[in-house]
Amino acid sequence: MAAFHTSVTIRFEDADPAGIVFYPRVIALAHGVVEDLIRQTELGWHGWFDHHGLAAPVRHAEADFLAPMRAGEALEARAWAEKFGETSGTFVVEFAGKDGTVRARVRTVHVLVDRATGQPVPLTSEIREALAPFSA
Amino acid sequence: MAAFHTSVTIRFEDADPAGIVFYPRVIALAHGVVEDLIRQTELGWHGWFDHHGLAAPVRHAEADFLAPMRAGEALEARAWAEKFGETSGTFVVEFAGKDGTVRARVRTVHVLVDRATGQPVPLTSEIREALAPFSA
Amino acid sequence: MAAFHTSVTIRFEDADPAGIVFYPRVIALAHGVVEDLIRQTELGWHGWFDHHGLAAPVRHAEADFLAPMRAGEALEARAWAEKFGETSGTFVVEFAGKDGTVRARVRTVHVLVDRATGQPVPLTSEIREALAPFSA
Amino acid sequence: MAAFHTSVTIRFEDADPAGIVFYPRVIALAHGVVEDLIRQTELGWHGWFDHHGLAAPVRHAEADFLAPMRAGEALEARAWAEKFGETSGTFVVEFAGKDGTVRARVRTVHVLVDRATGQPVPLTSEIREALAPFSA
């Protein structure tokens, strides 16, 4: 597998009064990691977000929160694509501490749709090729 | 089943450049609905968030996004508790349009832990009784 | 003066590890109050946000944070429009506790621009008339 | 002047349906830059956020939004401290595009208070010394 690696710093605003990261923020931060992965592909940001009138909304998301994250921490993040279907694909993002322990794992299933109709369309070859280097 | 019902207005900030709600925001809005449910229980906000030195962090979350939500929409939300385990419980939140169609469903599994040690502890009878009126 | 009045509940996510509301969230919540005000005008949400190809971005914002707000609190909010210029207008939003004490005051200066060119355009008569009932 | 310099990438979630950054997010991103500045000082994150039972809440904030920021852009950020009073200090954060044009400027006035009483206290010498290298 060839995961995309980056570092994510937990912001003061990401943490709640209990002092740990508010869990929907982990899912938002995971989206940021996928954005960084996409920027590294041949498609790039604009090739992805303005892709032939298509969009890739999330239809399903799930996350496991294995250990707390705190404001001010710098975590290692890794992300990859998996399980390509006819019209859908899945991204996985993991956040780990300096010691390698996974703190959270987020999985999002995206469906490629036509912006005009909202109907699913087959993954384009450009998308499959762009994500191949970051696929499990 | 006796669900808790409320209304949730989608804010301009909840929507992304594609014009639909950024999906982690749906999960955050679902937490807000659970907060409102909790306020209606006998425990109330402080009884829940300052509960004998305990906390109820989310260990697992999953969500299905069935149809888009747009900024400015007022959605019907309903929430209930289900699947109480020894040390855990699950909240379900659904958002529906005026026509009753469910747009999104969010499920969060909380584990009751001792704040000092982080270790799971059995659900207290106060929590079980407080949530009983809103349980599936 | 005829201010718009509503209630705003501080969410768990709005508060930071210090237990009080993260101040940029107060400014975001103020925008939500202005959204509610706009919904009450003759223009309505769509008349405002899809207004003849125009947009009203914020050019200047300032806020005073006079006393802390905490997660779980329900605050009284009031909002009004003031200082209409040729191409700009100002909204003021105040948040107060049950005892009437103002906790925060947010002031935002919007400039009406043509979406296509980004250039300022004179306030339309529809906007002036829509905001008149909520003007200082 | 010795400003702190860093880079800030605008996230998909930071932009609104108009395609530009929702302005309260600029203020939140500015706080993130100040967090990074603080991490570079002798005090560090914990020395600042757990400082002798003191806290430095924001009493006033103001921002000018000079040109739009869009999702996916990487901006240059610079931050510095200015105008130290007896019990207060001000941070300024500017965001600029690759061509050096300033897109937004955020100014926040913090007052040092005793967490227990909420009363202002004189800036400590540790804070003055820590911020000196990043002061205008």
Coordinates of C-alpha atoms in Angstrom, one line a residue:
Chain A
M1 CA 0.0 0.0 0.0
A2 CA 1.1 3.5 -0.7
A3 CA -0.5 5.8 1.8
F4 CA -0.3 9.6 1.7
H5 CA 1.4 11.0 4.8
T6 CA 1.2 14.4 6.4
S7 CA 1.1 16.0 9.8
V8 CA -2.0 17.6 11.4
T9 CA -1.9 20.0 14.3
I10 CA -4.9 20.0 16.6
R11 CA -6.2 23.6 17.1
F12 CA -7.5 25.1 20.2
E13 CA -10.9 25.4 18.5
D14 CA -11.0 21.7 17.8
A15 CA -11.1 20.8 21.5
D16 CA -14.2 21.0 23.6
P17 CA -14.7 21.9 27.3
A18 CA -13.7 18.3 28.2
G19 CA -10.3 19.2 26.8
I20 CA -10.4 16.6 24.0
V21 CA -11.1 17.0 20.3
F22 CA -14.8 17.2 19.6
Y23 CA -15.3 14.1 17.4
P24 CA -17.0 15.6 14.4
R25 CA -13.8 17.8 14.1
V26 CA -11.8 14.6 13.7
I27 CA -13.9 13.8 10.7
A28 CA -13.5 17.3 9.3
L29 CA -9.8 17.1 9.8
A30 CA -9.8 13.8 7.9
H31 CA -11.4 15.6 5.0
G32 CA -8.5 18.1 5.1
V33 CA -6.1 15.2 4.8
V34 CA -7.9 13.9 1.8
E35 CA -7.8 17.4 0.3
D36 CA -4.0 17.3 0.7
L37 CA -3.8 13.8 -0.9
I38 CA -5.9 15.1 -3.8
R39 CA -3.6 18.0 -4.3
Q40 CA -0.7 15.5 -4.7
T41 CA -2.5 13.6 -7.5
E42 CA -2.2 14.3 -11.2
L43 CA -5.7 15.7 -11.1
G44 CA -4.9 18.4 -8.5
W45 CA -7.4 20.4 -6.5
H46 CA -9.2 21.9 -9.6
G47 CA -9.2 18.7 -11.5
W48 CA -11.0 17.1 -8.6
F49 CA -13.4 19.7 -7.5
D50 CA -14.3 20.9 -11.1
H51 CA -14.3 17.5 -12.8
H52 CA -16.4 17.5 -15.9
G53 CA -19.5 18.8 -14.1
L54 CA -19.2 15.9 -11.6
A55 CA -19.1 15.9 -7.8
A56 CA -18.2 13.3 -5.2
P57 CA -20.4 13.7 -2.2
V58 CA -20.0 11.5 0.8
R59 CA -22.9 8.9 1.2
H60 CA -21.5 7.1 4.2
A61 CA -19.0 7.9 6.9
E62 CA -17.8 6.0 9.9
A63 CA -15.1 6.6 12.4
D64 CA -13.5 4.9 15.4
F65 CA -12.1 7.1 18.1
L66 CA -9.5 4.9 19.9
A67 CA -7.7 7.4 22.1
P68 CA -8.2 11.1 22.9
M69 CA -6.5 13.9 20.9
R70 CA -5.8 17.1 22.7
A71 CA -5.4 20.7 21.6
G72 CA -1.8 21.6 20.6
E73 CA -0.9 18.0 19.6
A74 CA 0.8 17.4 16.3
L75 CA -0.4 14.0 14.9
E76 CA 0.8 11.9 12.0
A77 CA -1.9 11.4 9.5
R78 CA -2.0 8.8 6.7
A79 CA -4.7 8.4 4.0
W80 CA -5.4 6.1 1.1
A81 CA -8.1 5.1 -1.3
E82 CA -9.7 1.6 -1.2
K83 CA -12.7 -0.4 -2.5
F84 CA -13.4 1.3 -5.8
G85 CA -16.9 0.3 -7.1
E86 CA -18.5 1.2 -10.4
T87 CA -19.6 4.7 -9.2
S88 CA -18.0 4.9 -5.7
G89 CA -14.8 4.9 -3.8
T90 CA -13.7 4.9 -0.2
F91 CA -11.0 7.0 1.6
V92 CA -9.5 5.9 4.9
V93 CA -7.7 8.4 7.1
E94 CA -5.8 7.4 10.3
F95 CA -4.4 9.7 12.9
A96 CA -1.5 8.5 15.1
G97 CA 0.6 9.9 17.9
K98 CA 4.3 10.1 17.9
D99 CA 4.5 6.6 19.3
G100 CA 2.6 5.2 16.3
T101 CA -0.6 4.4 18.3
V102 CA -3.6 5.0 16.1
R103 CA -5.9 7.6 17.8
A104 CA -8.7 7.6 15.2
R105 CA -9.7 6.0 11.9
V106 CA -12.2 7.7 9.5
R107 CA -13.7 6.0 6.5
T108 CA -15.8 7.9 3.9
V109 CA -17.6 6.4 1.0
H110 CA -18.0 8.9 -1.9
V111 CA -20.3 8.5 -4.9
L112 CA -19.5 10.2 -8.1
V113 CA -22.6 12.1 -9.4
D114 CA -23.5 14.4 -12.2
R115 CA -24.0 17.9 -10.6
A116 CA -26.9 18.7 -12.9
T117 CA -28.9 15.6 -12.2
G118 CA -27.6 14.3 -8.9
Q119 CA -27.4 10.8 -10.5
P120 CA -24.4 8.4 -10.0
V121 CA -22.0 8.1 -12.9
P122 CA -19.1 5.6 -13.4
L123 CA -15.8 6.7 -12.0
T124 CA -13.8 8.3 -14.7
S125 CA -10.5 6.8 -15.8
E126 CA -8.8 10.1 -14.8
I127 CA -10.0 9.6 -11.2
R128 CA -9.0 5.9 -11.1
E129 CA -5.5 6.8 -12.5
A130 CA -5.1 9.7 -10.2
L131 CA -5.8 7.7 -7.1
A132 CA -4.0 4.5 -8.1
P133 CA -0.7 5.7 -6.4
F134 CA -2.5 6.1 -3.1
S135 CA -4.6 3.0 -3.2
A136 CA -4.6 0.0 -0.8
Chain B
M1 CA -40.5 4.5 20.6
A2 CA -40.5 7.9 22.0
A3 CA -38.1 10.1 20.0
F4 CA -37.1 13.6 20.9
H5 CA -38.2 16.1 18.2
T6 CA -36.8 19.5 17.3
S7 CA -36.1 21.7 14.3
V8 CA -32.6 22.5 13.0
T9 CA -31.9 25.3 10.6
I10 CA -29.0 24.8 8.3
R11 CA -26.6 27.8 8.5
F12 CA -24.8 29.5 5.7
E13 CA -21.5 28.4 7.3
D14 CA -22.6 24.7 7.3
A15 CA -22.6 24.6 3.5
D16 CA -19.6 24.2 1.3
P17 CA -18.7 25.7 -2.1
A18 CA -20.7 22.9 -3.7
G19 CA -23.8 24.5 -2.0
I20 CA -24.6 21.5 0.2
V21 CA -23.9 20.8 3.8
F22 CA -20.3 19.7 4.5
Y23 CA -20.9 16.2 5.9
P24 CA -19.0 16.5 9.2
R25 CA -21.3 19.5 10.0
V26 CA -24.3 17.1 9.8
I27 CA -22.5 15.0 12.5
A28 CA -21.9 18.1 14.6
L29 CA -25.5 19.3 14.2
A30 CA -26.6 15.8 15.4
H31 CA -24.6 16.3 18.5
G32 CA -26.5 19.6 19.0
V33 CA -29.8 17.6 18.8
V34 CA -28.5 15.2 21.4
E35 CA -27.6 18.1 23.6
D36 CA -31.2 19.4 23.3
L37 CA -32.5 15.9 24.1
I38 CA -30.3 15.8 27.2
R39 CA -31.6 19.1 28.4
Q40 CA -35.1 17.6 28.4
T41 CA -34.1 14.7 30.6
E42 CA -34.2 14.7 34.4
L43 CA -30.4 15.0 34.4
G44 CA -30.3 18.2 32.4
W45 CA -27.2 19.7 30.9
H46 CA -25.1 19.9 34.1
G47 CA -26.2 16.5 35.4
W48 CA -25.0 15.0 32.2
F49 CA -21.8 16.9 31.5
D50 CA -20.7 17.0 35.2
H51 CA -21.8 13.5 36.2
H52 CA -19.9 12.2 39.2
G53 CA -16.6 12.8 37.5
L54 CA -17.6 10.7 34.5
A55 CA -17.6 11.6 30.8
A56 CA -19.3 9.9 27.8
P57 CA -16.9 10.2 24.9
V58 CA -17.8 8.9 21.4
R59 CA -16.0 5.7 20.5
H60 CA -17.7 5.1 17.2
A61 CA -19.8 7.2 14.9
E62 CA -21.4 6.4 11.6
A63 CA -23.7 8.3 9.3
D64 CA -25.6 7.9 6.1
F65 CA -26.2 10.9 3.9
L66 CA -29.2 10.1 1.8
A67 CA -30.1 13.4 0.2
P68 CA -28.5 16.8 0.2
M69 CA -29.2 19.5 2.7
R70 CA -28.9 23.2 1.7
A71 CA -28.1 26.4 3.6
G72 CA -31.2 28.1 4.8
E73 CA -33.3 24.9 5.1
A74 CA -35.2 24.1 8.3
L75 CA -35.1 20.4 8.9
E76 CA -37.1 18.2 11.3
A77 CA -34.8 16.3 13.6
R78 CA -35.6 13.4 15.8
A79 CA -33.3 11.6 18.2
W80 CA -33.4 8.6 20.6
A81 CA -31.2 6.3 22.6
E82 CA -30.8 2.6 21.8
K83 CA -28.7 -0.4 22.5
F84 CA -27.6 0.2 26.1
G85 CA -24.6 -2.0 27.0
E86 CA -22.9 -2.4 30.3
T87 CA -20.8 0.7 29.9
S88 CA -22.1 2.1 26.6
G89 CA -25.1 3.5 24.8
T90 CA -26.0 4.7 21.4
F91 CA -27.8 7.8 20.1
V92 CA -29.5 7.9 16.7
V93 CA -30.4 11.3 15.1
E94 CA -32.3 11.6 11.9
F95 CA -32.9 14.8 9.9
A96 CA -35.9 14.9 7.5
G97 CA -37.3 17.5 5.1
K98 CA -40.8 18.9 5.4
D99 CA -42.1 16.0 3.3
G100 CA -40.7 13.5 5.8
T101 CA -37.9 12.1 3.6
V102 CA -34.9 11.3 5.8
R103 CA -31.9 13.2 4.5
A104 CA -29.3 11.9 7.0
R105 CA -29.0 9.5 9.9
V106 CA -26.2 9.7 12.4
R107 CA -25.4 7.0 15.0
T108 CA -22.9 7.6 17.8
V109 CA -21.7 5.0 20.4
H110 CA -20.7 6.6 23.7
V111 CA -18.7 4.8 26.4
L112 CA -19.0 6.0 30.0
V113 CA -15.6 6.6 31.5
D114 CA -14.0 7.8 34.6
R115 CA -12.5 11.2 33.8
A116 CA -9.5 10.6 36.0
T117 CA -8.5 7.2 34.7
G118 CA -10.2 7.1 31.3
Q119 CA -11.4 3.6 32.1
P120 CA -15.0 2.5 31.3
V121 CA -17.5 2.3 34.1
P122 CA -21.0 0.8 34.2
L123 CA -23.8 3.2 33.1
T124 CA -25.3 4.8 36.2
S125 CA -28.9 4.2 37.1
E126 CA -29.5 8.0 36.8
I127 CA -28.4 7.9 33.2
R128 CA -30.5 4.8 32.4
E129 CA -33.5 6.4 34.0
A130 CA -33.0 9.8 32.4
L131 CA -32.7 8.3 28.9
A132 CA -35.6 5.8 29.3
P133 CA -38.3 8.2 28.0
F134 CA -36.3 8.7 24.8
S135 CA -35.3 5.1 24.1
A136 CA -36.2 2.8 21.2
Chain C
M1 CA -35.3 51.2 16.9
A2 CA -36.9 47.9 15.9
A3 CA -34.4 45.2 16.5
F4 CA -34.9 41.6 15.5
H5 CA -35.0 39.3 18.5
T6 CA -34.2 35.6 18.8
S7 CA -32.6 33.0 21.2
V8 CA -29.3 31.4 20.6
T9 CA -28.1 28.2 22.4
I10 CA -24.4 27.8 22.9
R11 CA -23.4 24.4 21.7
F12 CA -20.8 22.1 23.3
E13 CA -18.7 22.5 20.1
D14 CA -18.7 26.3 20.5
A15 CA -16.7 26.2 23.7
D16 CA -13.0 25.6 24.0
P17 CA -10.8 23.8 26.5
A18 CA -11.1 26.8 28.8
G19 CA -14.8 26.2 29.0
I20 CA -15.9 29.4 27.4
V21 CA -17.0 30.1 23.8
F22 CA -14.1 30.4 21.3
Y23 CA -14.5 34.0 20.2
P24 CA -14.6 33.5 16.4
R25 CA -17.7 31.3 17.1
V26 CA -19.5 34.3 18.6
I27 CA -18.9 36.0 15.3
A28 CA -20.2 33.0 13.4
L29 CA -23.2 32.8 15.7
A30 CA -23.9 36.5 15.0
H31 CA -24.0 35.7 11.3
G32 CA -26.6 33.1 12.1
V33 CA -28.7 35.7 13.8
V34 CA -28.4 38.0 10.7
E35 CA -29.6 35.0 8.6
D36 CA -32.7 34.7 10.8
L37 CA -33.3 38.5 10.5
I38 CA -33.0 38.2 6.7
R39 CA -35.5 35.4 6.6
Q40 CA -38.0 37.7 8.4
T41 CA -37.7 40.4 5.8
E42 CA -39.7 40.7 2.6
L43 CA -36.7 39.6 0.6
G44 CA -36.3 36.3 2.4
W45 CA -33.4 33.9 2.2
H46 CA -33.4 33.4 -1.5
G47 CA -34.2 37.1 -2.3
W48 CA -31.1 38.0 -0.3
F49 CA -28.6 35.3 -1.2
D50 CA -29.6 35.2 -4.9
H51 CA -30.2 38.9 -5.4
H52 CA -29.8 39.9 -9.1
G53 CA -26.4 38.4 -9.3
L54 CA -25.1 40.5 -6.4
A55 CA -23.5 39.4 -3.1
A56 CA -22.8 41.2 0.2
P57 CA -19.4 40.1 1.5
V58 CA -18.2 41.4 4.8
R59 CA -15.3 44.0 4.4
H60 CA -14.9 44.8 8.1
A61 CA -15.9 43.1 11.3
E62 CA -15.4 44.0 14.9
A63 CA -16.5 42.6 18.2
D64 CA -16.4 43.2 21.9
F65 CA -16.5 40.3 24.2
L66 CA -17.7 41.7 27.5
A67 CA -18.4 38.6 29.6
P68 CA -17.9 34.9 29.0
M69 CA -20.5 32.6 27.4
R70 CA -20.5 29.0 28.3
A71 CA -21.7 25.8 26.6
G72 CA -25.3 25.0 27.3
E73 CA -26.4 28.6 27.9
A74 CA -29.4 30.0 26.1
L75 CA -28.7 33.7 25.2
E76 CA -31.0 36.4 24.0
A77 CA -29.9 37.9 20.7
R78 CA -30.9 41.1 19.1
A79 CA -29.9 42.4 15.7
W80 CA -30.4 45.4 13.6
A81 CA -29.1 47.3 10.5
E82 CA -27.5 50.7 10.7
K83 CA -25.3 53.1 8.8
F84 CA -26.4 52.5 5.2
G85 CA -24.0 54.0 2.8
E86 CA -24.2 54.2 -1.0
T87 CA -22.9 50.7 -1.5
S88 CA -22.6 49.4 2.1
G89 CA -24.5 48.6 5.2
T90 CA -23.8 47.5 8.8
F91 CA -25.4 44.9 11.0
V92 CA -25.1 44.9 14.7
V93 CA -25.8 41.8 16.8
E94 CA -25.8 41.7 20.6
F95 CA -26.0 38.6 22.8
A96 CA -27.3 39.0 26.4
G97 CA -27.8 36.8 29.4
K98 CA -31.2 36.3 31.1
D99 CA -30.4 39.2 33.3
G100 CA -30.0 41.5 30.3
T101 CA -26.3 42.0 30.6
V102 CA -24.7 42.2 27.1
R103 CA -22.0 39.5 26.8
A104 CA -20.9 40.3 23.3
R105 CA -21.5 42.8 20.5
V106 CA -20.6 42.1 16.9
R107 CA -20.6 44.7 14.1
T108 CA -20.2 43.7 10.4
V109 CA -19.8 46.0 7.4
H110 CA -21.1 44.5 4.2
V111 CA -20.4 45.9 0.7
L112 CA -22.8 45.0 -2.1
V113 CA -20.9 43.8 -5.1
D114 CA -21.6 42.4 -8.5
R115 CA -20.7 38.7 -8.3
A116 CA -19.3 38.7 -11.9
T117 CA -17.0 41.7 -11.5
G118 CA -16.5 42.0 -7.7
Q119 CA -17.1 45.7 -8.0
P120 CA -19.3 47.6 -5.5
V121 CA -22.8 48.6 -6.7
P122 CA -25.4 50.9 -5.0
L123 CA -27.7 49.2 -2.5
T124 CA -30.9 48.3 -4.3
S125 CA -34.2 49.8 -3.2
E126 CA -35.4 46.2 -2.4
I127 CA -32.6 45.8 0.1
R128 CA -33.2 49.3 1.7
E129 CA -36.9 48.6 2.0
A130 CA -36.4 45.0 3.3
L131 CA -34.1 46.2 6.1
A132 CA -36.0 49.3 7.0
P133 CA -38.2 47.6 9.6
F134 CA -35.0 46.3 11.4
S135 CA -33.0 49.5 11.2
A136 CA -31.6 51.7 13.9
Chain D
M1 CA 9.7 44.2 13.4
A2 CA 10.1 40.4 13.6
A3 CA 7.0 38.8 12.5
F4 CA 6.3 35.1 12.8
H5 CA 5.8 33.5 9.3
T6 CA 3.9 30.4 8.3
S7 CA 1.6 29.1 5.6
V8 CA -2.1 28.5 5.9
T9 CA -4.1 26.3 3.5
I10 CA -7.8 27.2 3.1
R11 CA -9.9 24.1 3.6
F12 CA -13.0 23.1 1.7
E13 CA -15.0 23.5 4.9
D14 CA -13.8 27.1 5.3
A15 CA -15.6 28.3 2.2
D16 CA -19.3 29.0 1.9
P17 CA -21.8 28.5 -0.9
A18 CA -20.5 31.8 -2.5
G19 CA -17.2 30.0 -2.9
I20 CA -15.2 32.3 -0.7
V21 CA -14.1 31.9 2.9
F22 CA -16.8 32.5 5.5
Y23 CA -15.3 35.5 7.3
P24 CA -15.5 34.2 10.9
R25 CA -13.3 31.3 9.6
V26 CA -10.5 33.9 8.8
I27 CA -10.6 35.0 12.4
A28 CA -10.4 31.4 13.6
L29 CA -7.5 30.7 11.2
A30 CA -5.8 33.8 12.6
H31 CA -6.0 32.2 16.1
G32 CA -4.3 29.1 14.7
V33 CA -1.5 31.3 13.4
V34 CA -1.1 32.8 16.9
E35 CA -1.1 29.3 18.4
D36 CA 1.8 28.5 16.0
L37 CA 3.6 31.7 17.0
I38 CA 3.2 30.8 20.7
R39 CA 4.6 27.3 20.1
Q40 CA 7.7 29.0 18.8
T41 CA 8.2 31.1 22.0
E42 CA 10.1 30.1 25.0
L43 CA 6.8 29.6 26.9
G44 CA 5.5 27.1 24.4
W45 CA 1.9 25.8 24.2
H46 CA 1.7 24.6 27.8
G47 CA 3.5 27.5 29.3
W48 CA 1.0 29.8 27.6
F49 CA -2.3 27.9 28.1
D50 CA -1.4 26.7 31.6
H51 CA 0.2 29.9 32.8
H52 CA 0.1 30.2 36.6
G53 CA -3.6 29.8 36.7
L54 CA -4.0 32.7 34.3
A55 CA -5.8 32.9 30.9
A56 CA -5.8 35.5 28.1
P57 CA -9.3 35.8 26.7
V58 CA -10.0 38.1 23.8
R59 CA -11.9 41.3 24.7
H60 CA -11.9 42.9 21.3
A61 CA -11.3 41.6 17.8
E62 CA -11.4 43.4 14.5
A63 CA -10.7 42.4 11.0
D64 CA -10.5 43.8 7.5
F65 CA -11.3 41.5 4.5
L66 CA -9.5 43.1 1.6
A67 CA -9.8 40.5 -1.1
P68 CA -11.5 37.0 -1.3
M69 CA -9.8 33.8 -0.2
R70 CA -10.9 30.6 -1.9
A71 CA -10.9 26.9 -0.8
G72 CA -7.7 25.2 -1.9
E73 CA -5.5 28.3 -1.7
A74 CA -2.2 28.3 0.3
L75 CA -1.7 31.7 1.8
E76 CA 1.3 33.3 3.5
A77 CA 0.5 34.3 7.1
R78 CA 2.5 36.6 9.3
A79 CA 1.8 37.5 12.9
W80 CA 3.2 39.7 15.6
A81 CA 2.4 41.2 19.0
E82 CA 2.0 44.9 19.5
K83 CA 0.7 47.5 22.0
F84 CA 1.4 45.9 25.3
G85 CA -0.6 47.5 28.1
E86 CA -0.5 46.9 31.8
T87 CA -2.8 43.9 31.6
S88 CA -3.4 43.5 27.9
G89 CA -1.7 42.8 24.6
T90 CA -2.6 42.7 20.9
F91 CA -1.8 40.2 18.2
V92 CA -2.0 41.1 14.5
V93 CA -2.3 38.4 11.8
E94 CA -2.1 39.1 8.1
F95 CA -2.9 36.7 5.3
A96 CA -1.4 37.4 1.8
G97 CA -1.4 35.7 -1.6
K98 CA 1.6 34.5 -3.4
D99 CA 1.9 38.0 -5.0
G100 CA 2.2 39.6 -1.5
T101 CA -1.2 41.3 -1.6
V102 CA -2.8 41.3 1.8
R103 CA -6.2 39.5 1.7
A104 CA -7.1 40.0 5.4
R105 CA -5.8 41.5 8.6
V106 CA -7.1 40.4 12.0
R107 CA -6.3 42.2 15.3
T108 CA -7.2 40.7 18.7
V109 CA -6.8 42.3 22.0
H110 CA -6.3 39.9 24.9
V111 CA -6.5 40.7 28.6
L112 CA -4.6 38.6 31.1
V113 CA -7.0 37.4 33.8
D114 CA -6.9 35.2 36.9
R115 CA -8.9 32.1 35.9
A116 CA -10.3 31.8 39.5
T117 CA -11.6 35.4 39.8
G118 CA -11.8 36.6 36.1
Q119 CA -10.0 39.8 37.2
P120 CA -7.3 41.3 35.0
V121 CA -3.7 40.9 36.3
P122 CA -0.5 42.5 35.0
L123 CA 1.3 40.8 32.2
T124 CA 4.0 38.5 33.6
S125 CA 7.6 39.1 32.7
E126 CA 7.6 35.6 31.2
I127 CA 4.9 36.6 28.7
R128 CA 6.7 39.9 27.9
E129 CA 10.0 38.1 27.3
A130 CA 8.4 35.3 25.3
L131 CA 6.7 37.7 23.0
A132 CA 9.5 40.2 22.6
P133 CA 11.1 38.4 19.6
F134 CA 7.8 38.6 17.8
S135 CA 6.9 42.2 18.7
A136 CA 6.4 45.2 16.5

